[in-house]
mmCIF file of C-alpha atoms and ligand atoms in Angstrom:
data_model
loop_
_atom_site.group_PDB
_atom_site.id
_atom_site.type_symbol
_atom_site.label_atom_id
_atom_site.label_comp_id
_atom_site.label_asym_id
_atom_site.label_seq_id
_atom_site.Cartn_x
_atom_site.Cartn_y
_atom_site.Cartn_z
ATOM 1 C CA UNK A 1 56.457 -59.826 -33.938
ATOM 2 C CA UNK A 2 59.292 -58.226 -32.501
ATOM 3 C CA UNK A 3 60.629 -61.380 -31.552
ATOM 4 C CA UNK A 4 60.275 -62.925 -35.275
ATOM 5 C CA UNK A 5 61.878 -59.781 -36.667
ATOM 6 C CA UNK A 6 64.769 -59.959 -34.776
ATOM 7 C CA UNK A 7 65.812 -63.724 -35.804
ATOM 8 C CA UNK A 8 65.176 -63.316 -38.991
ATOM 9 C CA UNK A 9 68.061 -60.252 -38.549
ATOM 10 C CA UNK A 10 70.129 -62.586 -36.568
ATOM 11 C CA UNK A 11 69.603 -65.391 -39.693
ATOM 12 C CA UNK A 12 69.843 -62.661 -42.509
ATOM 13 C CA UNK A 13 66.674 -64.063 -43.700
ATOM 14 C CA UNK A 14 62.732 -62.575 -44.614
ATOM 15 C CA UNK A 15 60.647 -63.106 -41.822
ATOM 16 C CA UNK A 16 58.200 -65.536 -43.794
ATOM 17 C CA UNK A 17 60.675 -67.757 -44.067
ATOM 18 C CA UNK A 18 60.546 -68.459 -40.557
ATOM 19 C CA UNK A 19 58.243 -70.497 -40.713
ATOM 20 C CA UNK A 20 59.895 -73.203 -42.958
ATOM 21 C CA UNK A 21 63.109 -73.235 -41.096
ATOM 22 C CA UNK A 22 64.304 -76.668 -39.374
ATOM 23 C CA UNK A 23 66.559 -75.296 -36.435
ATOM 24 C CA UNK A 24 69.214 -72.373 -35.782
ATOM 25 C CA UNK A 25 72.145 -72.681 -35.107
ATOM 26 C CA UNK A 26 74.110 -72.383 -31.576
ATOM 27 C CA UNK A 27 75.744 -69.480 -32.369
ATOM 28 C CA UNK A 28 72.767 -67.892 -33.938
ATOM 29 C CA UNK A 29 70.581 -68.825 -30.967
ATOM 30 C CA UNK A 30 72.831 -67.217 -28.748
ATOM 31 C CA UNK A 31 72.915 -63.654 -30.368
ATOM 32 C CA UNK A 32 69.589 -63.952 -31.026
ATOM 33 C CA UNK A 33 68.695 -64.124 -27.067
ATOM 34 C CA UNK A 34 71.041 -60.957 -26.421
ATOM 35 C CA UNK A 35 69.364 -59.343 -28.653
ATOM 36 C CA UNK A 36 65.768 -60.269 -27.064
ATOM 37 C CA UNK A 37 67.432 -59.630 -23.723
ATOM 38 C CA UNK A 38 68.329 -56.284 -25.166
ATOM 39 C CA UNK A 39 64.633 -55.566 -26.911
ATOM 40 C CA UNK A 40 63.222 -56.506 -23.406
ATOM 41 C CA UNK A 41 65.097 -53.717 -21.446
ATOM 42 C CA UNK A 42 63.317 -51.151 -24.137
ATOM 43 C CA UNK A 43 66.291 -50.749 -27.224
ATOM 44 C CA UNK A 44 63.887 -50.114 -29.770
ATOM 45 C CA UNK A 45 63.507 -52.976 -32.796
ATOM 46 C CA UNK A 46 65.166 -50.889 -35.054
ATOM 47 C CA UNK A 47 68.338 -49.930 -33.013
ATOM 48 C CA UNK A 48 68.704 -53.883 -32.762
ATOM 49 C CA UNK A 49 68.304 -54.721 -36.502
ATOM 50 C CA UNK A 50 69.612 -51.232 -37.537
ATOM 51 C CA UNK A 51 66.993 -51.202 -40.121
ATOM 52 C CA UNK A 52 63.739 -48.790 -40.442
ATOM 53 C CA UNK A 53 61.325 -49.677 -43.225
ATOM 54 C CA UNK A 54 59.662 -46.851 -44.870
ATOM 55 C CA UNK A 55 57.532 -46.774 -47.658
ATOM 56 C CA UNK A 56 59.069 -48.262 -50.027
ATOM 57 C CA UNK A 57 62.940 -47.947 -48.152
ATOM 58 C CA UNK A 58 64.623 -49.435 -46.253
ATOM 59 C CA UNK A 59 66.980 -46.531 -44.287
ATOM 60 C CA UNK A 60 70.097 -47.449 -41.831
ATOM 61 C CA UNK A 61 69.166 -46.181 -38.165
ATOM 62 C CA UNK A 62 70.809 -46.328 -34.692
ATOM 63 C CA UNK A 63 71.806 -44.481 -31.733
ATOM 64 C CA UNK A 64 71.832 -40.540 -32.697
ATOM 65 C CA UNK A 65 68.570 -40.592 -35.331
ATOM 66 C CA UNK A 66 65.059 -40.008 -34.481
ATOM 67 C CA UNK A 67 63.727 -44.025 -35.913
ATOM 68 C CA UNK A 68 61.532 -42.838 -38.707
ATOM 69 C CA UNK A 69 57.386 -43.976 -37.733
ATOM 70 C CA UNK A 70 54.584 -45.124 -40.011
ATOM 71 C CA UNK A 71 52.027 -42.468 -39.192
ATOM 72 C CA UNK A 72 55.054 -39.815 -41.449
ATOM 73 C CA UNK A 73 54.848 -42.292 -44.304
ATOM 74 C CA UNK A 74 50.969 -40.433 -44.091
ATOM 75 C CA UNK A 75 52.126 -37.366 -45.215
ATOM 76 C CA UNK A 76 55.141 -38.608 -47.221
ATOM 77 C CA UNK A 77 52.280 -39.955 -49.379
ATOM 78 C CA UNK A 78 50.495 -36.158 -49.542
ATOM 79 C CA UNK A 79 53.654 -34.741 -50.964
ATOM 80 C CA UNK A 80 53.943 -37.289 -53.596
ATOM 81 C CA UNK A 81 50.203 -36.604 -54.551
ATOM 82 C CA UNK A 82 50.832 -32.862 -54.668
ATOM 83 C CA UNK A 83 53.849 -32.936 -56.699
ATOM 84 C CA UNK A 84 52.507 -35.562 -59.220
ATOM 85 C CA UNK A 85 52.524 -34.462 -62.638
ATOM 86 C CA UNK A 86 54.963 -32.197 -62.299
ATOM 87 C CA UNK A 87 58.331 -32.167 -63.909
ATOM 88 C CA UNK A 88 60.892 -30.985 -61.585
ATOM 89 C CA UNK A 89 59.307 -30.100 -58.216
ATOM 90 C CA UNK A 90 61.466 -28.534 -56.002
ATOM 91 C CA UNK A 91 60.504 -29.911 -52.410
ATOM 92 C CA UNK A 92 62.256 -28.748 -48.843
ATOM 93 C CA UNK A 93 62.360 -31.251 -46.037
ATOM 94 C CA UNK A 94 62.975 -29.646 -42.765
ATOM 95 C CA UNK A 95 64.448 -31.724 -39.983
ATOM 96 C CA UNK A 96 64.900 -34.892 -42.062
ATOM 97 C CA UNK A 97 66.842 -37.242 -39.440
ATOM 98 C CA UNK A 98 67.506 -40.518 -41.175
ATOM 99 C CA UNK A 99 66.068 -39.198 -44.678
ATOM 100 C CA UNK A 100 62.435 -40.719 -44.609
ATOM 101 C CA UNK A 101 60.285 -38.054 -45.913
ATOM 102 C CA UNK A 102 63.005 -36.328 -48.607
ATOM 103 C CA UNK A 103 64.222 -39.839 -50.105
ATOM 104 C CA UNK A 104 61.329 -41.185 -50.302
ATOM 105 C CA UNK A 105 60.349 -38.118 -52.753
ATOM 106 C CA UNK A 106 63.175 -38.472 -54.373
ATOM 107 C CA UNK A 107 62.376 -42.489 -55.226
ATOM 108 C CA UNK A 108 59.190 -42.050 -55.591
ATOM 109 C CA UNK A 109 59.090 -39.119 -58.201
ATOM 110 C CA UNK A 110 62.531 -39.347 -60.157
ATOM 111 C CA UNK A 111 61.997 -35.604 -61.373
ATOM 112 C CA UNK A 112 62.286 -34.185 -57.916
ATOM 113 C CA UNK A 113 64.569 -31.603 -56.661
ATOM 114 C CA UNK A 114 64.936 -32.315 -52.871
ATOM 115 C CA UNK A 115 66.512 -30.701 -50.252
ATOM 116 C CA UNK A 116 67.390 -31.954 -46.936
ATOM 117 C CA UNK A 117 67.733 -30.194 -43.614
ATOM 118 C CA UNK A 118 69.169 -31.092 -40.361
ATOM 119 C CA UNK A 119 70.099 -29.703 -37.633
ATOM 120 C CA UNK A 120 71.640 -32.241 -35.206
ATOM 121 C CA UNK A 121 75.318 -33.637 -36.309
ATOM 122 C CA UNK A 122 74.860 -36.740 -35.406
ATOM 123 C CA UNK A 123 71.065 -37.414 -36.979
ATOM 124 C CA UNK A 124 73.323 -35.856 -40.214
ATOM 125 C CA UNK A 125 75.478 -38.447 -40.149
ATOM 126 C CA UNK A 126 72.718 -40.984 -40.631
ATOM 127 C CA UNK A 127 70.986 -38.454 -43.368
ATOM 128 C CA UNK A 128 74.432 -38.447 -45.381
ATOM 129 C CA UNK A 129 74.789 -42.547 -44.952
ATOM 130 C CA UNK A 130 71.227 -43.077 -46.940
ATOM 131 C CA UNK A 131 71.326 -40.666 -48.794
ATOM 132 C CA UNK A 132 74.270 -41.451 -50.283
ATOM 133 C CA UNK A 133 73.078 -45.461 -50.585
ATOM 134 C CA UNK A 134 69.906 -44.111 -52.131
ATOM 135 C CA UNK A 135 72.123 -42.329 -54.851
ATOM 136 C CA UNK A 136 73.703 -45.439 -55.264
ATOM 137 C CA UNK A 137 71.129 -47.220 -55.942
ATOM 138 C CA UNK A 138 70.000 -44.734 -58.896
ATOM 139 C CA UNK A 139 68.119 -42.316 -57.002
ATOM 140 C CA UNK A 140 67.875 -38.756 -57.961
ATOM 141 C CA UNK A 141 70.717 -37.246 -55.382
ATOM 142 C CA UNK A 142 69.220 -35.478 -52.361
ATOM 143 C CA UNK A 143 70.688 -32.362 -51.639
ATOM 144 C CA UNK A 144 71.167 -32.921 -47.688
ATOM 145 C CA UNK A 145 72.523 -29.433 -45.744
ATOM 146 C CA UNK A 146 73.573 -28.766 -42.199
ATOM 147 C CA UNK A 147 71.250 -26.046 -40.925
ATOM 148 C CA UNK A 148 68.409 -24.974 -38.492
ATOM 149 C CA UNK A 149 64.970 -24.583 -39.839
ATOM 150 C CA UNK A 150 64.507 -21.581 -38.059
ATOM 151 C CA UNK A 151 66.945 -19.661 -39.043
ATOM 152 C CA UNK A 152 66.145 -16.544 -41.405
ATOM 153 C CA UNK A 153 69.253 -16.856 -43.359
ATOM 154 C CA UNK A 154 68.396 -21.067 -44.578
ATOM 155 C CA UNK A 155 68.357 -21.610 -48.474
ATOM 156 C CA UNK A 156 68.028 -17.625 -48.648
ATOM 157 C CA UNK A 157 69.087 -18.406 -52.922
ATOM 158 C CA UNK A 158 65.906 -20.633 -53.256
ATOM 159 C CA UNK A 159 63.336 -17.643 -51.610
ATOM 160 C CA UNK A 160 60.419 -17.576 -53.009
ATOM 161 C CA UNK A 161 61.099 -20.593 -55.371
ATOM 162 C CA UNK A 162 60.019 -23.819 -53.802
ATOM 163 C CA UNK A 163 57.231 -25.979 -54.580
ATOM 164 C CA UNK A 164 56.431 -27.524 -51.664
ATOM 165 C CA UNK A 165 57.462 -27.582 -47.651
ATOM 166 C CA UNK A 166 57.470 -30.487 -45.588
ATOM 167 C CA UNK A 167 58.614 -31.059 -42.153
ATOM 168 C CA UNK A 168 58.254 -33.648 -39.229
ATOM 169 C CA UNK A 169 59.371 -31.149 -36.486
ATOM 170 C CA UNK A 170 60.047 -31.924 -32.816
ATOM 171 C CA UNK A 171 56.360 -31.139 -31.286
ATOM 172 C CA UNK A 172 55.850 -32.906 -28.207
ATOM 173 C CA UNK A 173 55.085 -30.994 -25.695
ATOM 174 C CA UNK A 174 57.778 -30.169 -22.909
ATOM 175 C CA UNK A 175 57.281 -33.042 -19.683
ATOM 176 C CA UNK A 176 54.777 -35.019 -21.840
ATOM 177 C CA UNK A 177 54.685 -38.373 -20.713
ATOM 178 C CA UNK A 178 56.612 -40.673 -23.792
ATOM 179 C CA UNK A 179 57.539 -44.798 -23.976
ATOM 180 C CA UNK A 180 61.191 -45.733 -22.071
ATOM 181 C CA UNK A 181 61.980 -46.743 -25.907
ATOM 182 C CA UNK A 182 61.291 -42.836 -26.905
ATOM 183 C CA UNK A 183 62.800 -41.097 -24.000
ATOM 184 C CA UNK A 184 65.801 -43.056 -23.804
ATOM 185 C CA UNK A 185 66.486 -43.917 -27.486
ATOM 186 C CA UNK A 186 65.397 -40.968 -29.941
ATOM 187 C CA UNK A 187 67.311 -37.887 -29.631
ATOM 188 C CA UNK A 188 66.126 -34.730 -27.495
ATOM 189 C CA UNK A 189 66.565 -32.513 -30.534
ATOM 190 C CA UNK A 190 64.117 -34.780 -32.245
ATOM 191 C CA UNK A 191 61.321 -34.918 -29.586
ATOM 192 C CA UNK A 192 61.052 -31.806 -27.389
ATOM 193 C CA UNK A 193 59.095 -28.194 -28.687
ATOM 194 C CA UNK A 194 58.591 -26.107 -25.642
ATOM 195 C CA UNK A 195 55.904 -26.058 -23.625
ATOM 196 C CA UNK A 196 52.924 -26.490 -26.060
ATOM 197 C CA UNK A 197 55.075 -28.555 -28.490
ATOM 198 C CA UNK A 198 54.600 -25.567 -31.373
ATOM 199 C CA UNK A 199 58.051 -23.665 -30.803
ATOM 200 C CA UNK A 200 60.331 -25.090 -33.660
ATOM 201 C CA UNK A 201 56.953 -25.260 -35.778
ATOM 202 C CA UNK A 202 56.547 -21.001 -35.312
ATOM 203 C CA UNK A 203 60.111 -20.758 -36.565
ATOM 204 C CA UNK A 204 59.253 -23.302 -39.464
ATOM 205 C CA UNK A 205 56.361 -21.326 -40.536
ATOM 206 C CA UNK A 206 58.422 -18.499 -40.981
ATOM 207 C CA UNK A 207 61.204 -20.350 -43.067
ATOM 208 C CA UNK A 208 58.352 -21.910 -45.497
ATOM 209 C CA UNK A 209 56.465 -18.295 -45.897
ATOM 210 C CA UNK A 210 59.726 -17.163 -47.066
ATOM 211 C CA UNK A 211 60.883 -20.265 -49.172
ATOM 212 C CA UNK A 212 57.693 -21.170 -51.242
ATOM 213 C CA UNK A 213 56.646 -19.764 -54.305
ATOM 214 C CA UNK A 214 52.754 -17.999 -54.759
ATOM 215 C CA UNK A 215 50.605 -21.134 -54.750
ATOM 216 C CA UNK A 216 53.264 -23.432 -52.565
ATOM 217 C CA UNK A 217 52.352 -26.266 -50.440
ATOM 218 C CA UNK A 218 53.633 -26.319 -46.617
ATOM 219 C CA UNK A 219 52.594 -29.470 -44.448
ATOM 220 C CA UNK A 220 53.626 -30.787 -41.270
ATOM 221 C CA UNK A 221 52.967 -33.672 -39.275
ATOM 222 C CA UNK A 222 52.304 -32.780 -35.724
ATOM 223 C CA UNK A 223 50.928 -34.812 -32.564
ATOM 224 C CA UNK A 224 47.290 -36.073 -31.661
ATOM 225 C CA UNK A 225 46.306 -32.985 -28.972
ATOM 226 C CA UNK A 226 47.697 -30.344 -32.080
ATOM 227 C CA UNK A 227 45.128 -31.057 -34.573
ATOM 228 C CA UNK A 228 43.175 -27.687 -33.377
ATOM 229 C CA UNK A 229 45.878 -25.261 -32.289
ATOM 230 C CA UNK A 230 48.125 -25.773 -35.409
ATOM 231 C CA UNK A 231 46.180 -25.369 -37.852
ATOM 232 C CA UNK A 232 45.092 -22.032 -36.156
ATOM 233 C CA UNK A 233 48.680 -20.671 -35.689
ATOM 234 C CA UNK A 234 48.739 -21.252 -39.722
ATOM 235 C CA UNK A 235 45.500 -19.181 -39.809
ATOM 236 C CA UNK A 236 46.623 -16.523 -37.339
ATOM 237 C CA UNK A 237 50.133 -16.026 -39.068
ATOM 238 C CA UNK A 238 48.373 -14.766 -42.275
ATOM 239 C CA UNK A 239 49.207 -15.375 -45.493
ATOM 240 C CA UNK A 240 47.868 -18.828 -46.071
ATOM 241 C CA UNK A 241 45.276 -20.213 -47.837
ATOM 242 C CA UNK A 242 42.906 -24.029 -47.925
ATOM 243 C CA UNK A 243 44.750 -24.639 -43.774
ATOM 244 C CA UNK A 244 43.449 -28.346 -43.832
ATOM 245 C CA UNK A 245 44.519 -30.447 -41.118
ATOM 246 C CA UNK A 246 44.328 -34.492 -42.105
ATOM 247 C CA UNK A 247 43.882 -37.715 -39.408
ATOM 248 C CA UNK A 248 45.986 -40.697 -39.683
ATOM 249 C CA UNK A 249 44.481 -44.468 -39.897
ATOM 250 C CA UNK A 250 43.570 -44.398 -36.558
ATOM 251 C CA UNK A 251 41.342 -41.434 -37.097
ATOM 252 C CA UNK A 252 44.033 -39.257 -34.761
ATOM 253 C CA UNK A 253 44.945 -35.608 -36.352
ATOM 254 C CA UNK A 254 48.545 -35.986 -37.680
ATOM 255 C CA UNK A 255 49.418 -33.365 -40.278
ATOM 256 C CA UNK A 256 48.551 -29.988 -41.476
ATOM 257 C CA UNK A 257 48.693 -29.023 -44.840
ATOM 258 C CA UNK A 258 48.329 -25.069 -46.019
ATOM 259 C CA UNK A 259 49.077 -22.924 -49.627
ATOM 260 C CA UNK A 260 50.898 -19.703 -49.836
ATOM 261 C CA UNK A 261 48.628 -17.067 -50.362
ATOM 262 C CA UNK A 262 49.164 -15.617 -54.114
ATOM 263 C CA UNK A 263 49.052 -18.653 -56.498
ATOM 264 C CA UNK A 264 46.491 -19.908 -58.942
ATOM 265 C CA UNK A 265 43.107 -20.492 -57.765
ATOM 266 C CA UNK A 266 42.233 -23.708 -56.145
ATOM 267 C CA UNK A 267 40.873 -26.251 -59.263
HETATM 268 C C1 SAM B 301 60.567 -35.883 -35.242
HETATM 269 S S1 SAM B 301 62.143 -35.945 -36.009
HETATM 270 C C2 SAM B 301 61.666 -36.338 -37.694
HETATM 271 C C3 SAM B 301 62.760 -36.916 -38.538
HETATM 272 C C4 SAM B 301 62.299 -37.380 -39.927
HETATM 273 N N1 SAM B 301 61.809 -36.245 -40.715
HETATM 274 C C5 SAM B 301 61.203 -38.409 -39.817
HETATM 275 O O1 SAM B 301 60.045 -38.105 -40.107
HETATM 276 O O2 SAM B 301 61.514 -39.542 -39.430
HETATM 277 C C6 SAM B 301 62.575 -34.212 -36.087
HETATM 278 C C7 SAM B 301 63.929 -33.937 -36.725
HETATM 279 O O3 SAM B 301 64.129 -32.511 -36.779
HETATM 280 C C8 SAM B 301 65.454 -32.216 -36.375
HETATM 281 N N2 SAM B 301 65.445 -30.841 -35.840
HETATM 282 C C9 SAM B 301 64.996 -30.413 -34.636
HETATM 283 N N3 SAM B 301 65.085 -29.082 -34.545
HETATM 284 C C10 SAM B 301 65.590 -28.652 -35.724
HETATM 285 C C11 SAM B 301 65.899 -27.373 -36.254
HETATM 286 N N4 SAM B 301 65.687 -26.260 -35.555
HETATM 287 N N5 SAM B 301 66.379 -27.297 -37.510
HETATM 288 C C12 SAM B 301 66.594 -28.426 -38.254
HETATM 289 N N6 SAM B 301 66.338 -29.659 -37.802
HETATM 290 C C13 SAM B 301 65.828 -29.785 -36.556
HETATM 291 C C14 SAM B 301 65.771 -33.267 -35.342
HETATM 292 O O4 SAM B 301 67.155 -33.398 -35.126
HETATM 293 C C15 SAM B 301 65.110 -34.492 -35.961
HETATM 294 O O5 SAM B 301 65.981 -35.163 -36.838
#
């Protein structure tokens, strides 16, 4: 697959068509074998073709951006869900990297009003890139902002006036075990959260208590062993109501979702 995916980069053309080419040319041939040389000494697929699909993207990525996976597009698709049918949600995404979750929202439901936050300059640079392309391309512009997630003082002017919180956070555990692609390729910033993987995610809660309105939605995706203890730091902060936690398509936990205490009840 891999393979496939990368001469179809090196000949500019969709992988099914592949199949009905004759020959490649010399020159062709021989980037294509760096670049398998390349893939074989662990530069992930996506550093190679500098492409990451996404739901329905397709977002620049390289050195310096955590490479966006498809378990997120998960609970990309339970934000979309919770915002339908309303007008002009106003959605946070906290530690967006290359942009995944917050322009997808912003494709996907033209009325939403999406913030972006990032910590790490040089993931930034890559959040700025698409997000700007995505505004080119007639997207809603995502509103994409230099800041850390845990800090009391982010988006203090939209307190108590968001709709919905969504974050991908660093959460593996400190010295976990990760593939030579992972380790060496996506940033530090992006992977490591102390020594049970929850640090950045107590500092998150904090943020979204703060940010979302009565009756807000918070999820976040979080790894397989986390499927018990985070949705019982939700629990134990107080303040939360219907703490679900959802499992991929494997079956593996991969994101907890959770209201703010204070809104309409459930329908
Ligand atoms: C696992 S990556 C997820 C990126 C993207 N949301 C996705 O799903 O592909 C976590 C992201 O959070 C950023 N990050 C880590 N700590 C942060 C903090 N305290 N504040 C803001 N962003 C942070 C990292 O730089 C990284 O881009």
């Amino acid at each position: 697959m891999d393979a496939e995916l990368l001469l179809a980069a090196v000949l500019t053309v969709p992988r099914a068509r592949l199949l009905t080419l004759d020959e490649v040319p010399a020159d062709a041939a021989a980037r294509f074998a760096a670049l398998v040389a390349e893939r074989a000494s662990r530069v992930p697929l996506q550093h190679l073709t500098g492409r990451a699909a996404f739901r329905l993207l397709e977002l620049a990525v390289g050195p310096g951006v955590f490479v966006p996976r498809p378990e997120t597009e998960l609970i990309a698709g339970w934000v979309l869900d919770r915002i339908a049918g309303t007008d002009r949600p106003r959605v946070v995404d906290l530690g967006t990297g290359s942009g995944a979750i917050a322009l997808s929202v912003a494709h996907e439901h033209p009325g939403a009003r999406v913030v972006a936050v990032e910590a790490d300059v040089e993931a930034i640079e890559w959040t700025r890139h698409n997000a700007a392309a995505r505004a080119s391309a007639g997207d809603r512009p995502v509103d994409v902002l230099a800041g850390d997630m845990t800090d009391p003082a982010l988006l203090r002017d939209l307190d108590g006036s968001v709709d919905l919180v969504v974050s991908n956070p660093p959460y593996v555990p400190d010295g976990a075990r990760v593939p030579r692609e992972v380790a060496d390729h996506d940033p530090p910033l992006a992977l490591w959260g102390g020594p049970d993987g929850l640090d950045v995610v107590r500092g998150l809660l904090r943020t979204a208590a703060r940010l979302l309105r009565p009756g807000g939605w918070l999820g976040i995706e979080h790894a397989d062993a986390q499927g018990g203890s985070l949705p019982a730091l939700v629990r134990a902060a107080g303040g939360w109501t219907e703490v679900a936690d959802h499992p991929d398509l494997a079956g593996r936990p991969r994101y907890t979702t959770a209201r703010r205490a204070g809104g309409p009840d459930p329908q």
